[in-house]
Amino acid sequence: DTGVSQNPRHKITKRGQNVTFRCDPISEHNRLYWYRQTLGQGPEFLTYFQNEAQLEKSRLLSDRFSAERPKGSFSTLEIQRTEQGDSAMYLCASSPSGNTDTQYFGPGTRLTVL
Amino acid sequence: TQLLEQSPQFLSIQEGENLTVYCNSSSVFSSLQWYRQEPGEGPVLLVTVVTGGEVKKLKRLTFQFGDARKDSSLHITAAQPGDTGLYLCAGEYNQGGKLIFGQGTELSVKP
């Protein structure tokens, strides 16, 4: 399977704990995006990378959130000191840099903060 | 702030009926995408439209981008239970990379 993969698929954690999610994009795609989706809503943009450079961050991305893409391939999204309001589906997408409107999504990581 | 309004939010129809979902904005988008999402999964890309007035067909699905590139519609002919899911429109604003999503239309097609 050469699609976008995300791990883990589900994460349950207690409030105050740190969590880290991983995204592996389609191998030839330069751009990688993170979105968050809560129940009954469409996805909301969090941040995106062009290769290893983080080009834009949403105001939704508080200082407890950090994303990295150190080698321009896979990316990690870390949430520190989780809060119940962080419970959501975290989606990763990738696209070729010359065709940024065609974004392919992974299956998502469902986070539940107790 | 660029917003996309989708309507209706919920739609429950019988197999064989036709339906149209609308996606509207006051902003001009450089492109617009339609996705379908099943519970617990990521959105799956159905189509991208980039030219004002463009019409694309995918089997029983017809997608249209408005002339001014501010709105779009998805029409499904003779809906089937397999069409059930969450339909999302998403626009790329000013070729900036990030997508702005509508809130989605939850479609249920009953046999």
Coordinates of N, CA and C in Angstrom, one line a residue:
Chain A
D1 N 0.8 -1.2 0.0 CA 0.0 0.0 0.0 C 0.9 1.2 0.0
T2 N 0.7 2.1 -0.9 CA 1.6 3.3 -1.1 C 0.8 4.6 -0.7
G3 N -0.3 4.5 0.1 CA -1.0 5.6 0.5 C -0.3 6.2 1.8
V4 N -1.0 7.3 2.3 CA -0.5 7.9 3.5 C -0.9 7.0 4.7
S5 N 0.1 6.8 5.6 CA -0.2 6.0 6.8 C 0.0 6.8 8.0
Q6 N -0.8 6.5 9.0 CA -0.7 7.2 10.3 C -0.7 6.2 11.5
N7 N 0.1 6.5 12.5 CA 0.2 5.6 13.6 C 0.3 6.4 14.9
P8 N -0.4 6.0 16.0 CA -1.3 4.9 16.0 C -2.6 5.3 15.4
R9 N -3.5 4.3 15.2 CA -4.9 4.7 14.7 C -5.8 5.2 15.9
H10 N -5.5 4.7 17.1 CA -6.3 5.2 18.2 C -5.3 5.4 19.4
K11 N -5.6 6.5 20.2 CA -4.8 6.7 21.4 C -5.7 7.2 22.4
I12 N -5.7 6.6 23.6 CA -6.4 7.0 24.8 C -5.4 7.4 25.8
T13 N -5.5 8.6 26.4 CA -4.6 9.1 27.3 C -5.3 9.8 28.4
K14 N -4.6 10.0 29.5 CA -5.1 10.8 30.6 C -4.7 12.3 30.5
R15 N -5.6 13.1 30.9 CA -5.3 14.6 30.9 C -3.9 14.9 31.5
G16 N -3.1 15.7 30.8 CA -1.8 16.1 31.4 C -0.7 15.3 30.8
Q17 N -1.0 14.2 30.1 CA 0.0 13.3 29.5 C 0.4 13.9 28.1
N18 N 1.6 13.5 27.7 CA 2.1 13.9 26.3 C 1.8 12.8 25.4
V19 N 1.5 13.1 24.1 CA 1.3 12.1 23.1 C 2.0 12.5 21.8
T20 N 2.4 11.5 21.1 CA 3.0 11.8 19.8 C 2.4 10.9 18.7
F21 N 2.1 11.5 17.6 CA 1.6 10.8 16.4 C 2.6 10.9 15.3
R22 N 2.5 9.8 14.4 CA 3.4 9.8 13.3 C 2.6 9.7 12.0
C23 N 3.1 10.4 11.0 CA 2.5 10.3 9.6 C 3.6 10.0 8.6
D24 N 3.4 9.0 7.8 CA 4.2 8.7 6.6 C 3.5 9.0 5.4
P25 N 4.0 10.1 4.6 CA 3.3 10.5 3.4 C 3.6 9.6 2.3
I26 N 2.9 9.8 1.2 CA 3.2 9.1 -0.1 C 4.6 9.5 -0.5
S27 N 5.4 8.6 -0.9 CA 6.9 8.8 -0.9 C 7.4 9.9 -1.8
E28 N 6.7 10.2 -2.9 CA 7.2 11.3 -3.7 C 6.6 12.6 -3.4
H29 N 5.8 12.7 -2.4 CA 5.1 14.0 -2.1 C 6.0 14.9 -1.2
N30 N 6.2 16.1 -1.7 CA 7.0 17.1 -0.9 C 6.2 17.7 0.2
R31 N 4.9 17.9 0.1 CA 4.1 18.6 1.1 C 3.4 17.7 2.0
L32 N 3.4 18.0 3.3 CA 2.7 17.2 4.3 C 1.9 18.2 5.2
Y33 N 0.7 17.8 5.4 CA -0.3 18.7 6.1 C -0.8 17.9 7.4
W34 N -1.1 18.7 8.4 CA -1.8 18.1 9.6 C -3.1 18.9 9.7
Y35 N -4.2 18.2 9.9 CA -5.5 18.7 10.2 C -6.1 18.1 11.4
R36 N -7.1 18.8 12.0 CA -7.8 18.2 13.2 C -9.3 18.2 12.9
Q37 N -10.0 17.1 13.2 CA -11.4 17.1 12.9 C -12.1 16.6 14.2
T38 N -13.1 17.4 14.6 CA -14.0 17.0 15.7 C -15.3 16.5 15.2
L39 N -16.1 15.9 16.0 CA -17.3 15.2 15.6 C -18.3 16.2 15.0
G40 N -18.7 15.8 13.8 CA -19.8 16.7 13.2 C -19.2 17.9 12.4
Q41 N -17.9 18.0 12.3 CA -17.3 19.1 11.7 C -16.4 18.6 10.6
G42 N -16.0 19.6 9.7 CA -15.0 19.3 8.7 C -13.6 19.4 9.3
P43 N -12.6 18.9 8.6 CA -11.2 19.1 9.2 C -10.8 20.5 9.2
E44 N -10.0 20.9 10.2 CA -9.4 22.2 10.3 C -7.9 22.1 10.2
F45 N -7.4 23.0 9.4 CA -6.0 23.1 9.1 C -5.2 23.4 10.4
L46 N -4.1 22.7 10.6 CA -3.2 22.9 11.7 C -1.8 23.5 11.2
T47 N -1.2 22.8 10.3 CA 0.2 23.2 9.9 C 0.5 22.4 8.6
Y48 N 1.5 22.9 7.9 CA 2.0 22.1 6.8 C 3.5 22.3 6.5
F49 N 4.1 21.4 5.9 CA 5.6 21.4 5.6 C 5.8 21.2 4.1
Q50 N 6.8 21.9 3.6 CA 7.3 21.7 2.3 C 8.7 21.1 2.5
N51 N 8.9 19.9 2.2 CA 10.1 19.1 2.6 C 10.2 19.2 4.1
E52 N 11.3 19.7 4.7 CA 11.5 19.7 6.1 C 11.1 21.1 6.7
A53 N 10.8 22.0 5.9 CA 10.4 23.4 6.3 C 9.0 23.5 6.7
Q54 N 8.7 24.0 7.9 CA 7.3 24.2 8.3 C 6.9 25.6 7.8
L55 N 6.0 25.7 6.9 CA 5.7 26.9 6.2 C 4.5 27.7 6.8
E56 N 3.6 27.1 7.4 CA 2.5 27.8 8.0 C 1.9 27.0 9.2
K57 N 1.5 27.8 10.2 CA 0.9 27.2 11.4 C -0.4 28.0 11.7
S58 N -1.4 27.2 12.0 CA -2.7 27.8 12.3 C -2.7 28.4 13.8
R59 N -3.6 29.3 14.0 CA -3.7 29.8 15.4 C -4.2 28.7 16.3
L60 N -4.8 27.7 15.7 CA -5.3 26.5 16.5 C -4.1 25.8 17.2
L61 N -2.9 25.9 16.6 CA -1.8 25.2 17.1 C -1.2 26.0 18.2
S62 N -1.7 25.7 19.4 CA -1.2 26.3 20.6 C 0.3 25.9 20.9
D63 N 0.9 26.5 21.9 CA 2.3 26.2 22.2 C 2.4 24.8 22.8
R64 N 1.3 24.1 23.1 CA 1.4 22.7 23.5 C 1.6 21.8 22.4
F65 N 1.4 22.3 21.2 CA 1.5 21.5 20.0 C 2.8 21.8 19.3
S66 N 3.5 20.7 18.8 CA 4.7 20.9 18.0 C 4.7 19.8 16.9
A67 N 5.1 20.2 15.7 CA 5.2 19.3 14.6 C 6.5 19.4 14.0
E68 N 7.1 18.2 13.6 CA 8.4 18.2 12.9 C 8.3 17.3 11.7
R69 N 9.3 17.6 10.8 CA 9.5 16.7 9.7 C 11.0 16.8 9.4
P70 N 11.8 16.2 10.2 CA 13.2 16.4 10.2 C 14.0 16.1 9.0
K71 N 13.6 15.0 8.3 CA 14.3 14.6 7.1 C 13.4 14.8 5.8
G72 N 12.4 15.5 6.0 CA 11.5 15.8 4.8 C 10.7 14.5 4.4
S73 N 10.7 13.5 5.2 CA 9.9 12.3 4.9 C 8.7 12.2 5.9
F74 N 8.8 11.4 6.9 CA 7.7 11.3 7.9 C 7.7 12.5 8.7
S75 N 6.5 12.7 9.4 CA 6.3 13.8 10.3 C 5.8 13.3 11.6
T76 N 6.0 14.0 12.7 CA 5.4 13.7 14.0 C 4.7 15.0 14.5
L77 N 3.6 14.7 15.2 CA 2.8 15.8 15.9 C 2.8 15.4 17.3
E78 N 3.3 16.3 18.2 CA 3.3 16.1 19.6 C 2.4 17.0 20.3
I79 N 1.6 16.5 21.2 CA 0.8 17.4 22.1 C 1.3 17.2 23.5
Q80 N 1.6 18.3 24.1 CA 2.1 18.2 25.5 C 0.9 18.6 26.4
R81 N 1.0 18.0 27.6 CA 0.0 18.3 28.7 C -1.4 18.3 28.1
T82 N -1.8 17.2 27.6 CA -3.1 17.1 26.9 C -4.3 17.5 27.7
E83 N -5.3 18.1 27.1 CA -6.5 18.5 27.7 C -7.7 17.8 27.0
Q84 N -8.8 17.8 27.7 CA -10.0 17.1 27.2 C -10.4 17.7 25.8
G85 N -10.2 18.9 25.7 CA -10.5 19.6 24.4 C -9.7 19.2 23.2
D86 N -8.6 18.5 23.5 CA -7.7 18.0 22.4 C -8.3 16.7 21.8
S87 N -9.3 16.1 22.4 CA -9.9 14.9 21.8 C -10.4 15.2 20.5
A88 N -10.0 14.5 19.5 CA -10.3 14.7 18.1 C -9.7 13.7 17.2
M89 N -10.0 13.7 15.9 CA -9.3 12.9 14.9 C -8.2 13.8 14.3
Y90 N -7.0 13.3 14.4 CA -5.9 14.1 13.8 C -5.5 13.4 12.4
L91 N -5.7 14.2 11.4 CA -5.5 13.7 10.0 C -4.2 14.3 9.4
C92 N -3.6 13.5 8.7 CA -2.4 13.9 7.9 C -2.7 13.7 6.4
A93 N -2.2 14.6 5.6 CA -2.3 14.5 4.2 C -1.0 14.9 3.5
S94 N -0.9 14.4 2.3 CA 0.3 14.8 1.5 C -0.1 15.2 0.1
S95 N 0.8 16.0 -0.5 CA 0.6 16.3 -1.9 C 1.9 16.6 -2.6
P96 N 1.9 16.5 -3.9 CA 3.1 16.9 -4.6 C 3.2 18.4 -4.6
S97 N 4.4 19.0 -4.6 CA 4.5 20.5 -4.4 C 3.9 21.2 -5.6
G98 N 3.9 20.6 -6.7 CA 3.3 21.3 -7.9 C 1.8 21.1 -8.1
N99 N 1.2 20.4 -7.2 CA -0.2 20.1 -7.3 C -0.8 20.1 -5.9
T100 N -0.7 21.3 -5.2 CA -1.0 21.3 -3.8 C -2.5 21.1 -3.5
D101 N -3.4 21.3 -4.5 CA -4.8 21.2 -4.2 C -5.2 19.7 -4.1
T102 N -4.4 18.8 -4.6 CA -4.7 17.4 -4.6 C -4.1 16.8 -3.4
Q103 N -4.7 16.8 -2.3 CA -4.2 16.3 -1.1 C -4.8 14.9 -0.8
Y104 N -4.0 14.0 -0.4 CA -4.4 12.6 -0.1 C -4.3 12.4 1.4
F105 N -5.3 12.0 2.0 CA -5.4 11.8 3.4 C -5.1 10.4 3.9
G106 N -4.5 10.4 5.1 CA -4.3 9.1 5.8 C -5.6 8.8 6.6
P107 N -5.6 7.6 7.2 CA -6.8 7.2 8.0 C -7.0 7.9 9.3
G108 N -6.0 8.7 9.7 CA -6.2 9.5 10.9 C -5.8 8.7 12.2
T109 N -5.6 9.5 13.3 CA -5.4 9.0 14.6 C -6.5 9.6 15.5
R110 N -7.3 8.7 16.1 CA -8.3 9.2 17.0 C -7.8 9.3 18.4
L111 N -7.7 10.5 18.9 CA -7.2 10.8 20.3 C -8.4 11.0 21.2
T112 N -8.4 10.3 22.3 CA -9.4 10.5 23.4 C -8.6 10.8 24.7
V113 N -8.9 12.0 25.2 CA -8.2 12.5 26.4 C -9.3 12.3 27.6
L114 N -8.9 11.5 28.6 CA -9.9 11.2 29.7 C -9.7 12.2 30.8
Chain B
T1 N -11.4 36.0 6.8 CA -11.4 34.5 7.0 C -12.2 33.9 5.9
Q2 N -11.7 32.9 5.3 CA -12.4 32.2 4.2 C -13.2 31.1 4.8
L3 N -14.5 31.1 4.5 CA -15.4 30.1 5.0 C -16.1 29.4 3.8
L4 N -16.4 28.1 4.1 CA -17.2 27.4 3.1 C -18.5 26.9 3.8
E5 N -19.6 27.2 3.3 CA -20.9 26.8 3.9 C -21.5 25.6 3.1
Q6 N -21.7 24.5 3.7 CA -22.3 23.4 3.0 C -23.8 23.2 3.4
S7 N -24.6 22.8 2.4 CA -26.0 22.5 2.7 C -26.5 21.4 1.8
P8 N -27.4 20.6 2.3 CA -27.8 20.6 3.7 C -26.8 19.9 4.5
Q9 N -27.0 20.0 5.8 CA -26.0 19.3 6.8 C -26.3 17.8 6.9
F10 N -27.6 17.5 6.8 CA -28.0 16.1 6.8 C -29.0 15.8 5.7
L11 N -28.9 14.6 5.1 CA -29.8 14.3 4.1 C -30.1 12.8 4.1
S12 N -31.4 12.4 4.3 CA -31.8 11.0 4.3 C -32.7 10.8 3.2
I13 N -32.4 9.9 2.3 CA -33.2 9.6 1.1 C -33.3 8.1 0.8
Q14 N -34.3 7.8 -0.1 CA -34.5 6.4 -0.5 C -33.6 6.1 -1.7
E15 N -33.2 4.8 -1.8 CA -32.4 4.4 -2.9 C -33.1 4.7 -4.2
G16 N -32.4 5.2 -5.2 CA -32.9 5.6 -6.5 C -33.2 7.1 -6.6
E17 N -33.3 7.8 -5.5 CA -33.6 9.2 -5.6 C -32.3 10.0 -6.0
N18 N -32.5 11.2 -6.5 CA -31.5 12.1 -6.9 C -31.3 13.1 -5.7
L19 N -30.1 13.7 -5.6 CA -29.8 14.7 -4.6 C -28.7 15.7 -5.1
T20 N -28.7 16.8 -4.5 CA -27.7 17.8 -4.7 C -27.2 18.4 -3.4
V21 N -25.9 18.5 -3.3 CA -25.3 19.1 -2.1 C -24.6 20.4 -2.6
Y22 N -24.7 21.5 -1.8 CA -24.2 22.8 -2.2 C -23.0 23.2 -1.3
C23 N -22.1 23.9 -1.9 CA -21.0 24.4 -1.1 C -20.8 25.9 -1.6
N24 N -20.9 26.8 -0.6 CA -20.9 28.2 -1.0 C -19.9 29.1 -0.1
S25 N -19.4 30.1 -0.7 CA -18.5 31.0 0.0 C -18.5 32.4 -0.6
S26 N -18.1 33.3 0.2 CA -18.0 34.7 -0.4 C -16.6 34.9 -0.9
S27 N -15.7 33.9 -0.7 CA -14.3 34.0 -1.2 C -14.1 33.3 -2.5
V28 N -13.2 33.7 -3.3 CA -12.8 33.1 -4.5 C -11.7 32.0 -4.2
F29 N -11.9 30.8 -4.6 CA -10.9 29.8 -4.4 C -10.2 29.4 -5.7
S30 N -8.9 29.1 -5.6 CA -8.1 28.7 -6.7 C -8.5 27.3 -7.2
S31 N -9.0 26.5 -6.3 CA -9.5 25.2 -6.7 C -10.4 24.7 -5.6
L32 N -11.2 23.7 -5.9 CA -12.1 23.2 -4.9 C -12.2 21.7 -5.1
Q33 N -12.2 21.0 -3.9 CA -12.2 19.5 -3.9 C -13.5 19.0 -3.2
W34 N -13.9 17.8 -3.6 CA -14.9 17.1 -2.9 C -14.3 15.8 -2.4
Y35 N -14.6 15.5 -1.1 CA -14.2 14.3 -0.5 C -15.4 13.5 0.0
R36 N -15.2 12.2 0.2 CA -16.2 11.4 0.9 C -15.4 10.7 2.1
Q37 N -16.1 10.7 3.2 CA -15.4 10.2 4.4 C -16.4 9.2 5.1
E38 N -15.9 8.1 5.5 CA -16.6 7.1 6.2 C -16.2 7.1 7.7
P39 N -17.1 6.7 8.6 CA -16.8 6.8 10.0 C -15.4 6.2 10.4
G40 N -14.6 6.9 11.1 CA -13.3 6.4 11.6 C -12.2 6.3 10.6
E41 N -12.5 6.9 9.4 CA -11.5 6.9 8.3 C -11.2 8.3 7.9
G42 N -10.1 8.5 7.1 CA -9.8 9.8 6.5 C -10.6 10.1 5.3
P43 N -10.7 11.3 4.9 CA -11.4 11.7 3.7 C -10.8 11.1 2.4
V44 N -11.6 10.7 1.5 CA -11.1 10.1 0.2 C -11.4 11.1 -0.9
L45 N -10.4 11.5 -1.6 CA -10.6 12.5 -2.7 C -11.5 12.0 -3.8
L46 N -12.6 12.7 -4.2 CA -13.4 12.3 -5.3 C -13.0 13.1 -6.5
V47 N -12.9 14.4 -6.4 CA -12.6 15.2 -7.6 C -12.0 16.6 -7.2
T48 N -11.2 17.2 -8.1 CA -10.7 18.5 -8.0 C -11.2 19.3 -9.2
V49 N -11.8 20.5 -8.9 CA -12.2 21.4 -10.0 C -11.4 22.7 -9.8
V50 N -11.0 23.2 -11.0 CA -10.1 24.4 -10.9 C -10.5 25.6 -11.8
T51 N -11.4 25.3 -12.8 CA -11.8 26.3 -13.7 C -13.2 26.7 -13.5
G52 N -13.5 28.1 -13.4 CA -14.8 28.5 -13.2 C -15.8 27.9 -14.3
G53 N -16.9 27.4 -13.9 CA -17.8 26.8 -14.8 C -17.6 25.3 -15.1
E54 N -16.5 24.8 -14.6 CA -16.1 23.4 -14.9 C -17.1 22.4 -14.4
V55 N -17.4 21.4 -15.2 CA -18.2 20.3 -14.8 C -17.4 19.0 -15.0
K56 N -17.4 18.2 -13.9 CA -16.8 16.9 -14.0 C -17.8 15.8 -13.6
K57 N -17.7 14.7 -14.3 CA -18.5 13.5 -13.9 C -17.7 12.4 -13.5
L58 N -18.2 11.7 -12.5 CA -17.6 10.5 -12.0 C -18.8 9.5 -11.8
K59 N -19.0 8.7 -12.8 CA -20.1 7.7 -12.8 C -21.4 8.5 -12.5
R60 N -22.1 8.2 -11.4 CA -23.4 8.9 -11.1 C -23.2 10.2 -10.4
L61 N -22.0 10.6 -10.2 CA -21.7 11.9 -9.5 C -21.3 13.0 -10.5
T62 N -22.0 14.2 -10.4 CA -21.6 15.3 -11.2 C -21.2 16.5 -10.3
F63 N -20.1 17.0 -10.6 CA -19.5 18.1 -9.8 C -19.4 19.4 -10.7
Q64 N -19.8 20.5 -10.1 CA -19.8 21.8 -10.9 C -19.1 22.8 -10.0
F65 N -18.2 23.6 -10.7 CA -17.6 24.7 -10.0 C -18.2 26.0 -10.6
G66 N -18.6 26.9 -9.7 CA -19.3 28.1 -10.1 C -18.4 29.0 -11.0
D67 N -19.1 29.8 -11.8 CA -18.4 30.6 -12.8 C -17.4 31.5 -12.1
A68 N -17.8 32.0 -10.9 CA -16.9 33.0 -10.1 C -16.0 32.2 -9.2
R69 N -16.0 30.9 -9.2 CA -15.1 30.1 -8.3 C -15.4 30.4 -6.9
K70 N -16.6 30.7 -6.5 CA -17.0 30.9 -5.1 C -17.9 29.7 -4.6
D71 N -18.4 28.9 -5.5 CA -19.3 27.9 -5.0 C -19.2 26.7 -5.9
S72 N -19.8 25.6 -5.4 CA -19.7 24.3 -6.1 C -20.9 23.5 -5.7
S73 N -21.2 22.5 -6.6 CA -22.3 21.6 -6.2 C -21.9 20.2 -6.6
L74 N -22.5 19.2 -5.9 CA -22.3 17.8 -6.1 C -23.7 17.2 -6.3
H75 N -24.0 16.6 -7.5 CA -25.2 16.0 -7.8 C -25.0 14.5 -7.9
I76 N -25.9 13.7 -7.2 CA -25.8 12.3 -7.3 C -27.1 11.8 -7.9
T77 N -27.0 11.0 -9.0 CA -28.2 10.5 -9.7 C -28.4 9.1 -9.2
A78 N -29.7 8.7 -8.9 CA -30.0 7.4 -8.6 C -29.2 6.9 -7.4
A79 N -29.3 7.5 -6.3 CA -28.4 7.2 -5.1 C -28.6 5.7 -4.7
Q80 N -27.5 5.2 -4.2 CA -27.5 3.8 -3.8 C -27.0 3.8 -2.3
P81 N -27.3 2.7 -1.6 CA -26.9 2.7 -0.2 C -25.4 2.8 0.0
G82 N -24.6 2.4 -1.0 CA -23.1 2.5 -0.9 C -22.7 4.0 -1.0
D83 N -23.6 4.9 -1.4 CA -23.2 6.3 -1.4 C -23.3 6.9 0.0
T84 N -23.8 6.2 1.0 CA -23.9 6.7 2.3 C -22.5 7.1 2.8
G85 N -22.5 8.3 3.5 CA -21.2 8.8 4.0 C -21.3 10.3 4.2
L86 N -20.1 10.9 4.7 CA -20.0 12.3 4.9 C -19.3 12.9 3.7
Y87 N -19.9 13.8 3.0 CA -19.4 14.5 1.8 C -18.9 15.9 2.3
L88 N -17.6 16.1 1.9 CA -17.0 17.4 2.3 C -16.5 18.1 1.1
C89 N -16.7 19.4 1.1 CA -16.1 20.2 0.1 C -14.9 21.0 0.8
A90 N -13.9 21.2 0.0 CA -12.7 21.9 0.5 C -12.1 22.8 -0.5
G91 N -11.8 24.0 -0.2 CA -11.2 24.9 -1.1 C -9.8 25.3 -0.8
E92 N -9.0 25.5 -1.8 CA -7.7 26.0 -1.6 C -7.7 27.5 -2.0
Y93 N -7.3 28.3 -1.0 CA -7.4 29.8 -1.2 C -6.1 30.3 -1.7
N94 N -6.1 31.0 -2.8 CA -5.0 31.7 -3.3 C -3.7 30.8 -3.4
Q95 N -4.0 29.6 -3.8 CA -2.9 28.6 -4.0 C -2.0 28.5 -2.8
G96 N -2.5 28.7 -1.6 CA -1.7 28.8 -0.4 C -1.4 27.4 0.2
G97 N -2.0 26.4 -0.3 CA -1.6 25.0 0.1 C -2.6 24.4 1.1
K98 N -3.0 25.2 2.1 CA -3.9 24.6 3.1 C -5.3 24.6 2.5
L99 N -6.1 23.6 2.9 CA -7.5 23.5 2.5 C -8.5 24.0 3.6
I100 N -9.5 24.7 3.1 CA -10.5 25.2 4.0 C -11.7 24.3 3.7
F101 N -12.2 23.6 4.8 CA -13.3 22.6 4.6 C -14.6 23.2 5.0
G102 N -15.7 22.7 4.3 CA -17.0 22.9 4.8 C -17.3 22.0 6.0
Q103 N -18.5 22.1 6.6 CA -18.8 21.3 7.8 C -19.3 19.9 7.4
G104 N -19.5 19.7 6.1 CA -19.9 18.4 5.7 C -21.4 18.2 5.5
T105 N -21.7 17.2 4.7 CA -23.1 16.8 4.5 C -23.2 15.3 4.8
E106 N -23.9 15.0 5.8 CA -24.1 13.5 6.2 C -25.2 13.0 5.3
L107 N -24.9 12.1 4.4 CA -25.9 11.5 3.5 C -26.2 10.0 4.0
S108 N -27.4 9.7 4.0 CA -27.9 8.4 4.3 C -28.8 7.9 3.2
V109 N -28.5 6.8 2.6 CA -29.3 6.3 1.5 C -29.9 5.0 2.0
K110 N -31.2 4.9 2.1 CA -31.9 3.7 2.6 C -32.4 2.8 1.5
P111 N -32.2 1.5 1.7 CA -32.6 0.6 0.6 C -34.1 0.5 0.5

